[in-house]
Amino acid sequence: LDSRGEASIFFSAANYKIVVKDSLDSTIWTQDNLPGDQAATILANLAASTGSSLVGHISVGTGAVMTTVQAKSRERISVLDFGAVSGGSAAVNDIAFAAAISAVAITGQKLYVPAGTYKLNTVLASTGDLILEGDGDSTMLDFGGTVVGASGIALSVTGSLAALPALSTNLSADSNTATFGSAPSLSTGDVFVVYNPTDYSYSGFRAYYHAGEFFTVRSVTGSAVGLTTQSYDGYVAANVNLYKLTSPTVVLRNFRIIGTTVTSLITLSLCKDALIENVSGYLENDSIVSFDRCCNSQAVNLNLYNKGDGGDDYGLSLSNSQNISVVGGNFYGRRHAITTGGSNAVGSVPCRN
């Protein structure tokens, strides 16, 4: 074997039988009576980076459909595929996790983090899809110590807002239709936000308490948009701006994440239909998990403990978010275990539902 653990095999002009077996010694491919030169070509093709696309795979069970080993293995991506190492250095894992997250943001595949402790000290941020799954508490993302990154958020996923035409008429409370000045770029199932940027427009207690709410589109007929729920409040057309929410797909489940000085361990901003499930977190700073200007999302069976550092220390923060379900779990924060609040960013509407 050479330094890579590989060996060159040479064939004469005789005929050969080639058998390919998996690690369990099960035969997955065989070919009889191959001329030596053809056998060498086949082996070279199987050894190439595209070789797995040449080997078939079928799962056990009646009705299972034939696919390739490549297609099966690519149903999800592992951080190990990009060089992550449990117990390895943060310098290695920072690069590996960032590359893996960038890859699945484009492909939409699941990102698997096997059991182990992965030291990280650079923030991880995505504006694309992120379906990240571990092996429960045995998978740990360790952001302890100083973490590099302007956001101060260990793991963040962010959607975006795009301006829509103004309303042509006021939107009254309890209405199920919004009428725009021109046909908006909205489709059934889309979410848009009505936002009043004027300070104190929702409440006189703080300047950044702005009126507004999220709506899900039921139907679109020209400039008339049907709403899946009636409006909670009324809005004067001249006083509000409207934005379409474009959200990545976000599912974070089955892992543990810890930190000390980061502002937040997990923050989802401008996301809809997001799910954080079976995640444990420990922090000594602001918020462990935050939903920021999110809607129609869930936090299920979270186990969050924020020891705090004497400031605004929370377990779960729901900031300017609406229709968020918190199901089960355990929460501790030095100030509040679960809190609602917000900021002055565009689309910062009151927490509701």
CSV table of C-alpha atoms in Angstrom, one decimal, residues 58-346:
chain,number,residue,atom,x,y,z
A,58,ILE,CA,-32.1,-1.0,-3.3
A,59,SER,CA,-33.5,-0.9,0.2
A,60,VAL,CA,-35.0,-4.0,1.9
A,61,GLY,CA,-38.7,-4.4,1.5
A,62,THR,CA,-41.4,-5.0,-1.1
A,63,GLY,CA,-41.8,-2.1,-3.4
A,64,ALA,CA,-38.4,-0.5,-2.7
A,65,VAL,CA,-37.2,1.5,-5.7
A,66,MET,CA,-33.8,1.1,-7.3
A,67,THR,CA,-31.4,4.0,-7.0
A,68,THR,CA,-27.6,4.4,-6.9
A,69,VAL,CA,-25.2,4.4,-3.9
A,70,GLN,CA,-24.4,8.0,-4.8
A,71,ALA,CA,-28.0,9.1,-4.7
A,72,LYS,CA,-28.6,7.3,-1.4
A,73,SER,CA,-25.6,8.7,0.3
A,74,ARG,CA,-26.5,12.2,-0.8
A,75,GLU,CA,-29.9,12.2,0.8
A,76,ARG,CA,-28.1,14.0,3.6
A,77,ILE,CA,-24.7,15.6,4.1
A,78,SER,CA,-22.5,15.1,7.1
A,79,VAL,CA,-20.2,17.8,8.6
A,80,LEU,CA,-17.6,15.0,8.5
A,81,ASP,CA,-17.7,15.1,4.7
A,82,PHE,CA,-16.2,18.6,5.0
A,83,GLY,CA,-13.5,17.8,7.5
A,84,ALA,CA,-15.2,18.4,10.9
A,85,VAL,CA,-13.5,16.5,13.7
A,86,SER,CA,-15.1,15.6,17.1
A,87,GLY,CA,-12.5,16.7,19.6
A,88,GLY,CA,-10.6,18.5,17.0
A,89,SER,CA,-9.5,22.1,16.9
A,90,ALA,CA,-11.9,25.1,16.4
A,91,ALA,CA,-9.8,26.2,13.4
A,92,VAL,CA,-10.6,23.0,11.6
A,93,ASN,CA,-14.3,22.8,12.6
A,94,ASP,CA,-15.0,26.5,11.9
A,95,ILE,CA,-14.1,25.9,8.2
A,96,ALA,CA,-15.8,22.6,8.0
A,97,PHE,CA,-19.1,23.7,9.5
A,98,ALA,CA,-19.2,26.9,7.4
A,99,ALA,CA,-18.6,24.9,4.2
A,100,ALA,CA,-21.2,22.3,5.0
A,101,ILE,CA,-23.8,25.0,5.9
A,102,SER,CA,-23.1,26.8,2.6
A,103,ALA,CA,-23.5,23.6,0.7
A,104,VAL,CA,-26.9,22.6,2.1
A,105,ALA,CA,-28.1,26.3,1.8
A,106,ILE,CA,-27.9,25.6,-2.0
A,107,THR,CA,-29.0,22.0,-2.2
A,108,GLY,CA,-31.6,21.9,0.5
A,109,GLN,CA,-30.3,18.6,1.9
A,110,LYS,CA,-30.2,17.7,5.5
A,111,LEU,CA,-27.0,18.4,7.4
A,112,TYR,CA,-26.1,15.7,9.8
A,113,VAL,CA,-23.8,16.3,12.8
A,114,PRO,CA,-22.8,12.9,14.3
A,115,ALA,CA,-22.3,12.3,18.0
A,116,GLY,CA,-19.3,14.1,19.3
A,117,THR,CA,-18.1,17.5,20.7
A,118,TYR,CA,-17.2,20.1,18.0
A,119,LYS,CA,-15.3,23.1,19.3
A,120,LEU,CA,-16.1,26.2,17.3
A,121,ASN,CA,-15.1,29.9,17.8
A,122,THR,CA,-16.4,31.6,14.7
A,123,VAL,CA,-20.1,32.4,14.3
A,124,LEU,CA,-22.1,30.3,11.8
A,125,ALA,CA,-24.6,32.3,9.6
A,126,SER,CA,-26.9,31.3,6.8
A,127,THR,CA,-29.4,33.0,4.6
A,128,GLY,CA,-30.4,29.7,2.9
A,129,ASP,CA,-32.1,26.5,3.9
A,130,LEU,CA,-30.8,24.8,7.0
A,131,ILE,CA,-32.1,21.4,8.2
A,132,LEU,CA,-29.5,20.5,10.8
A,133,GLU,CA,-29.9,17.3,12.8
A,134,GLY,CA,-27.7,15.7,15.4
A,135,ASP,CA,-27.8,12.6,17.6
A,136,GLY,CA,-29.4,14.2,20.7
A,137,ASP,CA,-27.3,15.5,23.6
A,138,SER,CA,-24.4,13.4,22.4
A,139,THR,CA,-23.9,15.9,19.6
A,140,MET,CA,-22.5,19.1,21.1
A,141,LEU,CA,-21.6,22.4,19.4
A,142,ASP,CA,-19.2,24.1,21.8
A,143,PHE,CA,-18.9,27.9,21.4
A,144,GLY,CA,-17.3,28.3,24.8
A,145,GLY,CA,-14.8,31.2,25.2
A,146,THR,CA,-14.2,34.0,22.7
A,147,VAL,CA,-16.2,33.7,19.5
A,148,VAL,CA,-15.3,35.7,16.4
A,149,GLY,CA,-18.0,37.4,14.4
A,150,ALA,CA,-19.7,40.8,14.4
A,151,SER,CA,-23.2,39.4,15.0
A,152,GLY,CA,-22.2,37.7,18.2
A,153,ILE,CA,-24.7,34.9,17.4
A,154,ALA,CA,-23.3,31.4,17.4
A,155,LEU,CA,-25.8,30.0,14.9
A,156,SER,CA,-28.1,32.3,12.9
A,157,VAL,CA,-30.5,31.8,10.0
A,158,THR,CA,-31.9,34.9,8.3
A,159,GLY,CA,-34.6,35.5,5.7
A,160,SER,CA,-35.4,38.8,4.0
A,161,LEU,CA,-38.1,41.4,3.4
A,162,ALA,CA,-39.0,42.8,-0.1
A,163,ALA,CA,-41.2,46.0,-0.5
A,164,LEU,CA,-44.7,45.5,-1.8
A,165,PRO,CA,-47.1,48.1,-3.3
A,166,ALA,CA,-48.9,50.3,-0.8
A,167,LEU,CA,-52.5,49.6,0.3
A,168,SER,CA,-55.1,51.5,-1.8
A,169,THR,CA,-57.6,51.6,1.1
A,170,ASN,CA,-57.3,51.4,4.8
A,171,LEU,CA,-57.2,47.9,6.3
A,172,SER,CA,-59.8,47.7,9.0
A,173,ALA,CA,-59.7,45.4,12.1
A,174,ASP,CA,-61.3,42.0,11.6
A,175,SER,CA,-60.9,42.2,7.8
A,176,ASN,CA,-60.1,39.2,5.7
A,177,THR,CA,-59.0,41.1,2.6
A,178,ALA,CA,-56.2,43.6,1.9
A,179,THR,CA,-56.4,45.7,-1.2
A,180,PHE,CA,-53.2,46.9,-2.8
A,181,GLY,CA,-52.7,49.9,-5.1
A,182,SER,CA,-51.4,47.4,-7.8
A,183,ALA,CA,-51.2,43.7,-8.1
A,184,PRO,CA,-48.6,42.5,-5.5
A,185,SER,CA,-46.0,39.7,-6.2
A,186,LEU,CA,-47.8,37.4,-3.7
A,187,SER,CA,-49.1,33.8,-4.0
A,188,THR,CA,-51.2,31.5,-1.9
A,189,GLY,CA,-49.2,30.6,1.2
A,190,ASP,CA,-46.9,33.6,1.1
A,191,VAL,CA,-46.5,35.8,4.2
A,192,PHE,CA,-46.4,39.6,4.2
A,193,VAL,CA,-46.1,42.1,7.0
A,194,VAL,CA,-47.9,45.4,7.5
A,195,TYR,CA,-45.5,47.7,9.4
A,196,ASN,CA,-46.0,51.2,10.8
A,197,PRO,CA,-42.5,52.7,11.0
A,198,THR,CA,-43.6,55.6,13.2
A,199,ASP,CA,-42.3,55.5,16.8
A,200,TYR,CA,-44.9,54.8,19.5
A,201,SER,CA,-47.4,53.8,16.8
A,202,TYR,CA,-48.4,50.7,18.8
A,203,SER,CA,-47.8,51.9,22.4
A,204,GLY,CA,-46.6,55.0,24.2
A,205,PHE,CA,-44.3,53.0,26.5
A,206,ARG,CA,-41.4,52.8,24.2
A,207,ALA,CA,-40.5,54.5,20.9
A,208,TYR,CA,-39.8,51.3,19.1
A,209,TYR,CA,-43.2,49.8,19.8
A,210,HIS,CA,-44.5,49.8,16.2
A,211,ALA,CA,-47.9,48.8,15.0
A,212,GLY,CA,-48.3,46.0,12.5
A,213,GLU,CA,-48.8,42.3,12.0
A,214,PHE,CA,-48.0,39.3,9.8
A,215,PHE,CA,-50.5,37.9,7.3
A,216,THR,CA,-50.6,34.6,5.4
A,217,VAL,CA,-52.1,34.8,1.9
A,218,ARG,CA,-55.2,32.7,1.2
A,219,SER,CA,-55.8,33.9,-2.3
A,220,VAL,CA,-54.8,36.6,-4.8
A,221,THR,CA,-57.2,38.2,-7.3
A,222,GLY,CA,-55.6,41.1,-9.0
A,223,SER,CA,-54.8,43.7,-6.3
A,224,ALA,CA,-57.1,42.0,-3.7
A,225,VAL,CA,-55.4,39.6,-1.3
A,226,GLY,CA,-57.4,37.2,0.8
A,227,LEU,CA,-56.1,36.5,4.3
A,228,THR,CA,-56.1,33.2,6.1
A,229,THR,CA,-57.0,35.0,9.3
A,230,GLN,CA,-58.8,38.2,10.1
A,231,SER,CA,-56.7,41.3,10.9
A,232,TYR,CA,-56.2,41.9,14.6
A,233,ASP,CA,-55.9,45.7,14.3
A,234,GLY,CA,-56.8,48.4,11.8
A,235,TYR,CA,-54.2,50.3,9.7
A,236,VAL,CA,-54.4,53.6,7.8
A,237,ALA,CA,-53.0,53.0,4.3
A,238,ALA,CA,-50.8,56.1,4.3
A,239,ASN,CA,-49.1,55.2,7.6
A,240,VAL,CA,-47.9,51.7,6.9
A,241,ASN,CA,-45.3,49.9,4.7
A,242,LEU,CA,-45.8,46.4,3.4
A,243,TYR,CA,-43.2,43.7,2.8
A,244,LYS,CA,-43.1,40.2,1.5
A,245,LEU,CA,-41.3,37.8,3.8
A,246,THR,CA,-39.0,35.4,2.0
A,247,SER,CA,-37.9,32.7,4.4
A,248,PRO,CA,-35.4,29.8,4.1
A,249,THR,CA,-36.5,26.4,5.3
A,250,VAL,CA,-35.3,25.9,8.9
A,251,VAL,CA,-35.3,22.8,11.0
A,252,LEU,CA,-32.8,22.5,13.9
A,253,ARG,CA,-33.2,19.4,16.0
A,254,ASN,CA,-31.5,16.8,18.2
A,255,PHE,CA,-28.3,18.5,19.5
A,256,ARG,CA,-26.8,20.4,22.4
A,257,ILE,CA,-25.2,23.8,22.0
A,258,ILE,CA,-23.2,25.7,24.7
A,259,GLY,CA,-21.4,29.1,25.0
A,260,THR,CA,-20.3,31.7,27.4
A,261,THR,CA,-19.7,35.2,25.8
A,262,VAL,CA,-21.8,35.0,22.6
A,263,THR,CA,-24.9,37.2,22.5
A,264,SER,CA,-27.2,34.3,21.5
A,265,LEU,CA,-26.6,30.7,20.7
A,266,ILE,CA,-29.4,30.4,18.1
A,267,THR,CA,-31.3,33.2,16.4
A,268,LEU,CA,-33.8,32.9,13.6
A,269,SER,CA,-34.6,36.2,11.9
A,270,LEU,CA,-37.4,36.8,9.4
A,271,CYS,CA,-38.3,33.1,9.2
A,272,LYS,CA,-41.7,31.3,8.8
A,273,ASP,CA,-42.7,27.7,9.5
A,274,ALA,CA,-39.4,27.2,11.3
A,275,LEU,CA,-38.9,24.4,13.8
A,276,ILE,CA,-36.4,24.1,16.7
A,277,GLU,CA,-36.9,20.7,18.4
A,278,ASN,CA,-35.1,18.6,21.0
A,279,VAL,CA,-32.3,21.2,21.4
A,280,SER,CA,-30.4,21.7,24.7
A,281,GLY,CA,-28.5,24.9,25.4
A,282,TYR,CA,-26.3,26.4,28.1
A,283,LEU,CA,-25.2,30.1,28.0
A,284,GLU,CA,-23.9,32.8,30.4
A,285,ASN,CA,-25.1,35.8,28.4
A,286,ASP,CA,-28.2,37.3,26.7
A,287,SER,CA,-30.5,34.8,25.0
A,288,ILE,CA,-30.0,31.1,24.3
A,289,VAL,CA,-32.7,30.8,21.5
A,290,SER,CA,-34.3,33.8,19.8
A,291,PHE,CA,-37.1,34.1,17.3
A,292,ASP,CA,-36.7,37.6,15.7
A,293,ARG,CA,-39.5,38.8,13.4
A,294,CYS,CA,-40.7,35.3,12.8
A,295,CYS,CA,-44.1,33.8,12.4
A,296,ASN,CA,-45.9,30.4,12.2
A,297,SER,CA,-43.0,28.6,13.9
A,298,GLN,CA,-42.4,26.1,16.7
A,299,ALA,CA,-40.1,25.5,19.7
A,300,VAL,CA,-40.6,22.0,20.8
A,301,ASN,CA,-39.0,20.2,23.8
A,302,LEU,CA,-36.2,22.7,24.3
A,303,ASN,CA,-34.0,22.4,27.4
A,304,LEU,CA,-32.4,25.8,28.0
A,305,TYR,CA,-30.4,27.1,30.9
A,306,ASN,CA,-29.0,30.6,31.0
A,307,LYS,CA,-26.7,31.2,34.0
A,308,GLY,CA,-26.4,34.9,33.0
A,309,ASP,CA,-23.8,37.5,33.5
A,310,GLY,CA,-25.9,40.1,35.3
A,311,GLY,CA,-27.5,41.6,32.2
A,312,ASP,CA,-30.6,40.7,30.1
A,313,ASP,CA,-30.3,37.0,30.4
A,314,TYR,CA,-33.0,34.8,28.9
A,315,GLY,CA,-33.7,31.2,28.0
A,316,LEU,CA,-36.1,31.8,25.1
A,317,SER,CA,-36.7,35.2,23.5
A,318,LEU,CA,-39.7,35.9,21.2
A,319,SER,CA,-38.9,39.2,19.6
A,320,ASN,CA,-41.5,40.9,17.3
A,321,SER,CA,-42.8,37.5,16.4
A,322,GLN,CA,-46.3,36.2,15.9
A,323,ASN,CA,-48.0,32.8,16.0
A,324,ILE,CA,-45.1,31.0,17.8
A,325,SER,CA,-45.9,27.7,19.5
A,326,VAL,CA,-43.8,26.7,22.5
A,327,VAL,CA,-44.5,23.0,23.3
A,328,GLY,CA,-43.0,21.2,26.3
A,329,GLY,CA,-39.4,21.8,27.4
A,330,ASN,CA,-37.6,23.3,30.4
A,331,PHE,CA,-36.4,26.9,30.6
A,332,TYR,CA,-34.2,28.9,33.0
A,333,GLY,CA,-32.9,32.4,32.7
A,334,ARG,CA,-31.3,34.6,35.3
A,335,ARG,CA,-33.8,37.4,34.4
A,336,HIS,CA,-36.6,35.6,32.5
A,337,ALA,CA,-36.9,32.0,31.4
A,338,ILE,CA,-39.1,33.0,28.5
A,339,THR,CA,-39.5,36.6,27.4
A,340,THR,CA,-41.2,38.7,24.7
A,341,GLY,CA,-39.8,41.9,23.4
A,342,GLY,CA,-38.3,43.4,20.3
A,343,SER,CA,-36.2,46.0,18.5
A,344,ASN,CA,-36.4,48.9,16.1
A,345,ALA,CA,-35.6,46.9,12.9
A,346,VAL,CA,-37.9,47.0,9.9
